[in-house]
PDB file of C-alpha atoms in Angstrom:
ATOM      1  CA  MET A   1      28.844  29.041  -5.915  1.00 55.00           C
ATOM      2  CA  LEU A   2      26.500  31.753  -4.531  1.00 53.00           C
ATOM      3  CA  PHE A   3      22.681  31.660  -4.402  1.00 55.00           C
ATOM      4  CA  ARG A   4      20.578  34.358  -3.460  1.00 56.00           C
ATOM      5  CA  SER A   5      17.019  34.787  -3.463  1.00 55.00           C
ATOM      6  CA  TYR A   6      15.620  37.741  -1.668  1.00 60.00           C
ATOM      7  CA  ASP A   7      12.583  36.517  -2.714  1.00 65.00           C
ATOM      8  CA  GLY A   8      11.458  32.756  -0.887  1.00 68.00           C
ATOM      9  CA  ARG A   9       8.502  33.410  -2.466  1.00 74.00           C
ATOM     10  CA  TYR A  10       9.491  31.770  -6.375  1.00 76.00           C
ATOM     11  CA  LEU A  11      11.317  28.903  -3.854  1.00 80.00           C
ATOM     12  CA  GLU A  12       9.586  25.146  -3.760  1.00 78.00           C
ATOM     13  CA  PRO A  13       9.239  25.344  -0.385  1.00 76.00           C
ATOM     14  CA  GLY A  14       9.966  20.813  -0.660  1.00 77.00           C
ATOM     15  CA  ARG A  15      13.839  22.021  -1.405  1.00 85.00           C
ATOM     16  CA  TYR A  16      14.454  24.874  -0.751  1.00 86.00           C
ATOM     17  CA  GLU A  17      14.692  25.853   3.124  1.00 85.00           C
ATOM     18  CA  ASN A  18      15.015  29.537   4.403  1.00 82.00           C
ATOM     19  CA  ALA A  19      19.001  30.141   4.058  1.00 85.00           C
ATOM     20  CA  GLY A  20      22.046  30.476   1.801  1.00 85.00           C
ATOM     21  CA  THR A  21      25.318  28.996   1.223  1.00 90.00           C
ATOM     22  CA  VAL A  22      28.591  29.813  -0.372  1.00 91.00           C
ATOM     23  CA  GLU A  23      29.809  26.867  -1.843  1.00 93.00           C
ATOM     24  CA  ALA A  24      33.221  25.625  -3.700  1.00 94.00           C
ATOM     25  CA  ALA A  25      33.970  22.243  -4.746  1.00 94.00           C
ATOM     26  CA  TRP A  26      36.980  20.338  -6.667  1.00 96.00           C
ATOM     27  CA  SER A  27      35.190  17.805  -9.699  1.00 96.00           C
ATOM     28  CA  ILE A  28      36.955  15.758 -12.595  1.00 97.00           C
ATOM     29  CA  ARG A  29      35.018  14.132 -15.533  1.00 96.00           C
ATOM     30  CA  SER A  30      36.186  11.430 -17.349  1.00 96.00           C
ATOM     31  CA  THR A  31      35.325   9.906 -20.846  1.00 95.00           C
ATOM     32  CA  GLU A  32      36.666   6.597 -22.180  1.00 95.00           C
ATOM     33  CA  ARG A  33      35.924   3.126 -23.546  1.00 94.00           C
ATOM     34  CA  ARG A  34      36.512  -0.264 -22.378  1.00 92.00           C
ATOM     35  CA  GLY A  35      35.760  -3.080 -24.750  1.00 91.00           C
ATOM     36  CA  PRO A  36      32.814  -2.776 -26.227  1.00 93.00           C
ATOM     37  CA  TRP A  37      31.340  -0.271 -23.647  1.00 94.00           C
ATOM     38  CA  GLN A  38      31.665   3.438 -23.038  1.00 96.00           C
ATOM     39  CA  VAL A  39      31.998   4.339 -19.985  1.00 97.00           C
ATOM     40  CA  THR A  40      31.795   7.877 -18.049  1.00 97.00           C
ATOM     41  CA  GLY A  41      32.987   8.851 -14.735  1.00 97.00           C
ATOM     42  CA  ARG A  42      32.508  11.633 -12.580  1.00 97.00           C
ATOM     43  CA  LEU A  43      33.535  12.774  -9.089  1.00 97.00           C
ATOM     44  CA  SER A  44      33.071  16.102  -7.202  1.00 97.00           C
ATOM     45  CA  LEU A  45      34.421  16.807  -3.826  1.00 97.00           C
ATOM     46  CA  GLY A  46      33.582  20.051  -2.247  1.00 95.00           C
ATOM     47  CA  GLY A  47      31.761  21.999   0.809  1.00 94.00           C
ATOM     48  CA  GLY A  48      30.553  25.234   2.636  1.00 94.00           C
ATOM     49  CA  ILE A  49      29.344  27.190   4.760  1.00 93.00           C
ATOM     50  CA  GLU A  50      25.288  28.084   4.773  1.00 91.00           C
ATOM     51  CA  TYR A  51      23.730  30.531   6.467  1.00 88.00           C
ATOM     52  CA  ARG A  52      20.086  30.019   7.866  1.00 83.00           C
ATOM     53  CA  ASN A  53      17.009  32.809   8.687  1.00 75.00           C
ATOM     54  CA  ARG A  54      16.131  31.561  11.940  1.00 66.00           C
ATOM     55  CA  SER A  55      14.091  34.452  13.125  1.00 61.00           C
ATOM     56  CA  ALA A  56      14.548  38.920  13.639  1.00 59.00           C
ATOM     57  CA  GLY A  57      16.843  40.179  15.707  1.00 55.00           C
ATOM     58  CA  VAL A  58      17.356  41.876  18.660  1.00 54.00           C
ATOM     59  CA  ALA A  59      19.505  44.803  16.738  1.00 54.00           C
ATOM     60  CA  THR A  60      18.898  43.735  13.196  1.00 54.00           C
ATOM     61  CA  ASP A  61      16.497  42.906  10.779  1.00 58.00           C
ATOM     62  CA  ASP A  62      17.314  39.298  10.601  1.00 60.00           C
ATOM     63  CA  ARG A  63      18.992  37.185  12.748  1.00 64.00           C
ATOM     64  CA  TYR A  64      21.472  34.118  11.123  1.00 71.00           C
ATOM     65  CA  ASP A  65      23.192  31.657  11.802  1.00 83.00           C
ATOM     66  CA  THR A  66      25.884  29.501  10.315  1.00 88.00           C
ATOM     67  CA  GLN A  67      27.161  26.137   9.603  1.00 90.00           C
ATOM     68  CA  LEU A  68      29.832  24.618   8.048  1.00 94.00           C
ATOM     69  CA  TYR A  69      29.308  21.481   5.893  1.00 95.00           C
ATOM     70  CA  GLY A  70      31.047  18.784   3.142  1.00 95.00           C
ATOM     71  CA  ARG A  71      29.770  17.534   0.490  1.00 96.00           C
ATOM     72  CA  ALA A  72      31.239  14.533  -2.039  1.00 97.00           C
ATOM     73  CA  PHE A  73      29.391  12.352  -4.323  1.00 97.00           C
ATOM     74  CA  GLY A  74      30.665  10.116  -7.250  1.00 97.00           C
ATOM     75  CA  GLU A  75      28.764   8.279 -10.745  1.00 97.00           C
ATOM     76  CA  LEU A  76      29.872   6.195 -12.737  1.00 97.00           C
ATOM     77  CA  THR A  77      27.795   5.573 -16.194  1.00 97.00           C
ATOM     78  CA  ALA A  78      28.136   2.249 -18.817  1.00 97.00           C
ATOM     79  CA  ARG A  79      26.359   1.964 -22.151  1.00 96.00           C
ATOM     80  CA  ARG A  80      27.501  -0.821 -24.999  1.00 96.00           C
ATOM     81  CA  ARG A  81      25.441  -1.891 -28.415  1.00 93.00           C
ATOM     82  CA  LEU A  82      23.823  -5.351 -28.107  1.00 92.00           C
ATOM     83  CA  ALA A  83      22.851  -7.013 -31.067  1.00 87.00           C
ATOM     84  CA  GLY A  84      20.238  -6.358 -33.804  1.00 83.00           C
ATOM     85  CA  HIS A  85      20.495  -2.271 -32.807  1.00 87.00           C
ATOM     86  CA  ARG A  86      19.528  -2.691 -29.066  1.00 93.00           C
ATOM     87  CA  LEU A  87      20.990  -1.085 -26.452  1.00 94.00           C
ATOM     88  CA  ALA A  88      21.865  -1.861 -22.766  1.00 96.00           C
ATOM     89  CA  GLY A  89      23.262   0.540 -19.339  1.00 96.00           C
ATOM     90  CA  VAL A  90      23.766   0.734 -16.367  1.00 98.00           C
ATOM     91  CA  ARG A  91      24.761   3.979 -13.306  1.00 98.00           C
ATOM     92  CA  VAL A  92      25.851   4.071  -9.762  1.00 98.00           C
ATOM     93  CA  PHE A  93      25.524   7.280  -7.348  1.00 97.00           C
ATOM     94  CA  GLY A  94      26.930   7.839  -4.066  1.00 97.00           C
ATOM     95  CA  GLY A  95      25.716  10.998  -2.377  1.00 96.00           C
ATOM     96  CA  TRP A  96      27.247  12.239   0.994  1.00 96.00           C
ATOM     97  CA  LEU A  97      26.808  14.985   3.155  1.00 95.00           C
ATOM     98  CA  GLU A  98      27.802  15.824   6.970  1.00 93.00           C
ATOM     99  CA  GLY A  99      27.070  19.361   8.471  1.00 91.00           C
ATOM    100  CA  ALA A 100      29.324  20.302  11.298  1.00 88.00           C
ATOM    101  CA  GLY A 101      28.896  18.503  14.223  1.00 79.00           C
ATOM    102  CA  GLY A 102      26.357  16.301  12.206  1.00 78.00           C
ATOM    103  CA  ALA A 103      23.474  18.467  12.318  1.00 82.00           C
ATOM    104  CA  GLU A 104      21.757  17.856   8.472  1.00 87.00           C
ATOM    105  CA  PRO A 105      22.560  21.205   6.512  1.00 91.00           C
ATOM    106  CA  VAL A 106      19.492  23.288   4.821  1.00 90.00           C
ATOM    107  CA  ARG A 107      18.041  20.713   2.309  1.00 91.00           C
ATOM    108  CA  GLN A 108      18.518  22.517  -0.929  1.00 91.00           C
ATOM    109  CA  ARG A 109      22.171  20.693  -0.881  1.00 94.00           C
ATOM    110  CA  TRP A 110      21.011  17.237  -0.323  1.00 94.00           C
ATOM    111  CA  PHE A 111      20.969  14.158  -2.917  1.00 95.00           C
ATOM    112  CA  TYR A 112      16.839  14.325  -4.661  1.00 93.00           C
ATOM    113  CA  ALA A 113      16.478  10.203  -5.546  1.00 92.00           C
ATOM    114  CA  SER A 114      14.229  10.518  -8.923  1.00 91.00           C
ATOM    115  CA  GLY A 115      16.840  13.965 -10.407  1.00 92.00           C
ATOM    116  CA  ALA A 116      19.017  16.376 -10.407  1.00 92.00           C
ATOM    117  CA  ASP A 117      19.118  19.183  -7.235  1.00 92.00           C
ATOM    118  CA  PRO A 118      17.682  22.224  -6.281  1.00 90.00           C
ATOM    119  CA  TYR A 119      21.747  23.446  -8.182  1.00 90.00           C
ATOM    120  CA  GLU A 120      22.105  21.817 -10.642  1.00 90.00           C
ATOM    121  CA  GLU A 121      17.887  23.072 -11.452  1.00 87.00           C
ATOM    122  CA  MET A 122      19.335  26.218 -11.029  1.00 84.00           C
ATOM    123  CA  SER A 123      20.420  26.883 -15.076  1.00 83.00           C
ATOM    124  CA  ASN A 124      16.979  25.467 -16.208  1.00 83.00           C
ATOM    125  CA  PRO A 125      13.919  28.036 -16.430  1.00 82.00           C
ATOM    126  CA  PHE A 126      11.379  25.832 -16.437  1.00 84.00           C
ATOM    127  CA  VAL A 127      11.820  24.102 -13.146  1.00 81.00           C
ATOM    128  CA  ARG A 128      14.160  25.941 -11.059  1.00 79.00           C
ATOM    129  CA  SER A 129      11.477  27.846  -9.054  1.00 79.00           C
ATOM    130  CA  ARG A 130       7.380  27.944  -8.603  1.00 79.00           C
ATOM    131  CA  GLY A 131       5.401  27.732 -11.367  1.00 78.00           C
ATOM    132  CA  GLY A 132       7.637  26.173 -14.009  1.00 79.00           C
ATOM    133  CA  LEU A 133       6.112  25.380 -17.026  1.00 81.00           C
ATOM    134  CA  LEU A 134       7.612  21.576 -15.979  1.00 79.00           C
ATOM    135  CA  GLY A 135       7.510  21.741 -12.315  1.00 76.00           C
ATOM    136  CA  GLY A 136       4.317  21.788  -9.982  1.00 73.00           C
ATOM    137  CA  ASP A 137       2.036  18.869 -10.501  1.00 76.00           C
ATOM    138  CA  VAL A 138       4.477  17.999 -14.338  1.00 77.00           C
ATOM    139  CA  HIS A 139       6.603  14.592 -13.547  1.00 82.00           C
ATOM    140  CA  PHE A 140       9.444  15.728 -15.016  1.00 84.00           C
ATOM    141  CA  SER A 141      12.952  14.521 -13.671  1.00 82.00           C
ATOM    142  CA  THR A 142      16.395  17.194 -14.320  1.00 86.00           C
ATOM    143  CA  LEU A 143      19.174  13.193 -14.941  1.00 88.00           C
ATOM    144  CA  GLY A 144      20.969  13.223 -11.788  1.00 92.00           C
ATOM    145  CA  GLY A 145      20.895  12.475  -8.050  1.00 93.00           C
ATOM    146  CA  GLY A 146      19.136   8.645  -7.820  1.00 94.00           C
ATOM    147  CA  ASP A 147      17.437   9.324 -11.479  1.00 95.00           C
ATOM    148  CA  VAL A 148      14.746   6.687 -10.074  1.00 94.00           C
ATOM    149  CA  ARG A 149      11.763   7.684 -11.894  1.00 92.00           C
ATOM    150  CA  GLY A 150       8.983   6.708  -9.704  1.00 91.00           C
ATOM    151  CA  LEU A 151       9.962   8.878  -6.905  1.00 90.00           C
ATOM    152  CA  ALA A 152       8.918  12.917  -6.728  1.00 87.00           C
ATOM    153  CA  ARG A 153      10.842  15.736  -7.010  1.00 84.00           C
ATOM    154  CA  ASP A 154      11.259  16.648  -3.233  1.00 85.00           C
ATOM    155  CA  VAL A 155      11.984  13.310  -1.568  1.00 89.00           C
ATOM    156  CA  ALA A 156      15.516  13.417  -0.251  1.00 91.00           C
ATOM    157  CA  MET A 157      18.359  12.356   2.232  1.00 91.00           C
ATOM    158  CA  THR A 158      22.179  13.001   2.705  1.00 92.00           C
ATOM    159  CA  ARG A 159      22.866   9.685   2.082  1.00 93.00           C
ATOM    160  CA  LEU A 160      22.821   8.189  -1.162  1.00 94.00           C
ATOM    161  CA  LEU A 161      23.688   4.565  -2.892  1.00 95.00           C
ATOM    162  CA  ALA A 162      22.025   4.368  -6.388  1.00 96.00           C
ATOM    163  CA  ILE A 163      22.096   2.115  -9.651  1.00 97.00           C
ATOM    164  CA  ASN A 164      19.992   2.365 -12.243  1.00 97.00           C
ATOM    165  CA  GLY A 165      19.788  -0.095 -15.361  1.00 97.00           C
ATOM    166  CA  GLU A 166      18.046  -0.089 -18.813  1.00 96.00           C
ATOM    167  CA  VAL A 167      17.335  -1.990 -22.620  1.00 97.00           C
ATOM    168  CA  GLU A 168      16.166  -0.136 -25.072  1.00 96.00           C
ATOM    169  CA  GLN A 169      14.850  -2.021 -28.746  1.00 95.00           C
ATOM    170  CA  SER A 170      15.072   0.854 -31.802  1.00 93.00           C
ATOM    171  CA  VAL A 171      11.410  -0.068 -33.456  1.00 93.00           C
ATOM    172  CA  TRP A 172      12.450   2.572 -36.349  1.00 91.00           C
ATOM    173  CA  ARG A 173      15.336   4.265 -37.395  1.00 87.00           C
ATOM    174  CA  ARG A 174      15.810   6.722 -40.178  1.00 85.00           C
ATOM    175  CA  PRO A 175      19.649   7.919 -38.997  1.00 80.00           C
ATOM    176  CA  GLY A 176      20.598  10.693 -41.184  1.00 75.00           C
ATOM    177  CA  ARG A 177      17.711  12.185 -41.954  1.00 75.00           C
ATOM    178  CA  GLY A 178      14.788  14.969 -41.246  1.00 77.00           C
ATOM    179  CA  LEU A 179      14.377  15.941 -37.320  1.00 86.00           C
ATOM    180  CA  LEU A 180      13.431  12.647 -35.493  1.00 88.00           C
ATOM    181  CA  GLN A 181      16.545   9.985 -35.921  1.00 89.00           C
ATOM    182  CA  ASP A 182      15.455   7.353 -33.861  1.00 90.00           C
ATOM    183  CA  VAL A 183      12.139   5.302 -31.882  1.00 94.00           C
ATOM    184  CA  ARG A 184      13.597   3.278 -29.453  1.00 95.00           C
ATOM    185  CA  LEU A 185      10.962   1.171 -27.104  1.00 96.00           C
ATOM    186  CA  ALA A 186      13.092   0.931 -23.430  1.00 97.00           C
ATOM    187  CA  ALA A 187      12.121  -1.358 -20.384  1.00 97.00           C
ATOM    188  CA  PHE A 188      14.650   0.310 -16.615  1.00 97.00           C
ATOM    189  CA  ALA A 189      14.793  -0.511 -13.361  1.00 97.00           C
ATOM    190  CA  ASP A 190      16.272   1.132 -10.431  1.00 96.00           C
ATOM    191  CA  GLY A 191      16.663   0.651  -6.773  1.00 94.00           C
ATOM    192  CA  ALA A 192      18.170   3.204  -3.896  1.00 94.00           C
ATOM    193  CA  VAL A 193      19.360   2.330  -0.166  1.00 93.00           C
ATOM    194  CA  SER A 194      20.036   5.466   1.782  1.00 91.00           C
ATOM    195  CA  ASN A 195      20.389   6.944   5.218  1.00 86.00           C
ATOM    196  CA  GLY A 196      16.071   7.668   5.586  1.00 78.00           C
ATOM    197  CA  PHE A 197      14.416   9.173   2.695  1.00 70.00           C
ATOM    198  CA  TYR A 198      12.638  12.532   3.621  1.00 60.00           C
ATOM    199  CA  SER A 199      10.038  13.116   1.634  1.00 53.00           C
ATOM    200  CA  VAL A 200       6.201  14.812   2.951  1.00 48.00           C
ATOM    201  CA  ARG A 201       4.509  10.795   2.710  1.00 51.00           C
ATOM    202  CA  GLY A 202       6.720   9.119   5.529  1.00 54.00           C
ATOM    203  CA  GLY A 203       9.965   7.430   4.614  1.00 63.00           C
ATOM    204  CA  GLY A 204      12.037   5.116   4.129  1.00 70.00           C
ATOM    205  CA  ARG A 205      15.611   3.765   3.278  1.00 85.00           C
ATOM    206  CA  LEU A 206      15.119   1.561   0.645  1.00 88.00           C
ATOM    207  CA  ALA A 207      13.448   2.127  -2.935  1.00 90.00           C
ATOM    208  CA  GLY A 208      13.038   1.116  -6.114  1.00 93.00           C
ATOM    209  CA  ASP A 209      11.138   1.034  -9.161  1.00 95.00           C
ATOM    210  CA  ALA A 210      10.711  -0.776 -12.965  1.00 97.00           C
ATOM    211  CA  GLY A 211       8.661   0.115 -16.100  1.00 97.00           C
ATOM    212  CA  VAL A 212       9.211   0.506 -19.577  1.00 97.00           C
ATOM    213  CA  GLY A 213       9.085   3.721 -21.522  1.00 96.00           C
ATOM    214  CA  LEU A 214      10.553   5.470 -25.241  1.00 96.00           C
ATOM    215  CA  ARG A 215      13.070   7.130 -26.325  1.00 94.00           C
ATOM    216  CA  MET A 216      13.039   9.590 -29.361  1.00 94.00           C
ATOM    217  CA  VAL A 217      16.305  10.903 -30.779  1.00 91.00           C
ATOM    218  CA  HIS A 218      16.146  14.182 -32.693  1.00 91.00           C
ATOM    219  CA  ARG A 219      18.515  15.796 -34.769  1.00 88.00           C
ATOM    220  CA  ILE A 220      18.983  19.834 -35.372  1.00 87.00           C
ATOM    221  CA  GLY A 221      21.959  20.178 -37.861  1.00 84.00           C
ATOM    222  CA  GLU A 222      24.714  19.203 -35.607  1.00 83.00           C
ATOM    223  CA  THR A 223      23.142  19.057 -32.873  1.00 86.00           C
ATOM    224  CA  THR A 224      22.121  15.609 -31.388  1.00 87.00           C
ATOM    225  CA  PHE A 225      19.387  15.005 -28.023  1.00 87.00           C
ATOM    226  CA  GLN A 226      16.866  12.706 -27.319  1.00 89.00           C
ATOM    227  CA  THR A 227      13.489  13.360 -25.370  1.00 91.00           C
ATOM    228  CA  ARG A 228      12.272  10.285 -23.283  1.00 92.00           C
ATOM    229  CA  PHE A 229       8.831   9.178 -21.808  1.00 94.00           C
ATOM    230  CA  ASP A 230       9.155   6.453 -19.065  1.00 94.00           C
ATOM    231  CA  VAL A 231       6.239   5.302 -17.319  1.00 95.00           C
ATOM    232  CA  PRO A 232       7.297   3.118 -13.757  1.00 94.00           C
ATOM    233  CA  VAL A 233       5.072   0.324 -13.261  1.00 96.00           C
ATOM    234  CA  TRP A 234       6.302  -0.746 -10.056  1.00 95.00           C
ATOM    235  CA  VAL A 235       6.950   1.838  -6.953  1.00 93.00           C
ATOM    236  CA  SER A 236       8.103   0.759  -4.335  1.00 85.00           C
TER     237      SER A 236
END
């Protein structure tokens, strides 16, 4: 895949470096039922070459340095229904990123602790660039990465193992009628271990959070979707 921007002013500096990448990846996804559990798994293996704009060249306008890198991640999600319109879910995510010679690849290919990486957000105009409606001071998270909901969007690392768990209880249901189908209260906890977090506030190897949330299930025509509000009450 090839992403290119000719104007770096539109990119968030905490998530992008002045560089480009050419990357190829193979991925597989599977969903099946194991007893009471609905299990979904995803695996991706890839690699590519990055080119960084270091400075002005001697004989050219720009001077680029190149580097090979490899990237892999796996994700496993399991959900089941409990008694009394209660749902439980758990998710495990692991990611690995390595540059040739051990050098760190560009920031946009790192794994992000609170959600999706910059390339995964490219298809969402509300968050993909600086000044987006759901970017900046709005704490919006696109599902992906570590999903540690209490952390800032620019907390990232090159090695990541994360686990997320939550329980939901339906408090109001009207299936098949109107826009709002179901309202649920939730409790969640997230944890992550890495080779060291990068953030504007410092670093560390462990992170976690816990809190409560609200889920609203909507339906328009044949399409069902969910709006989520999560409120962390403890963040490591």
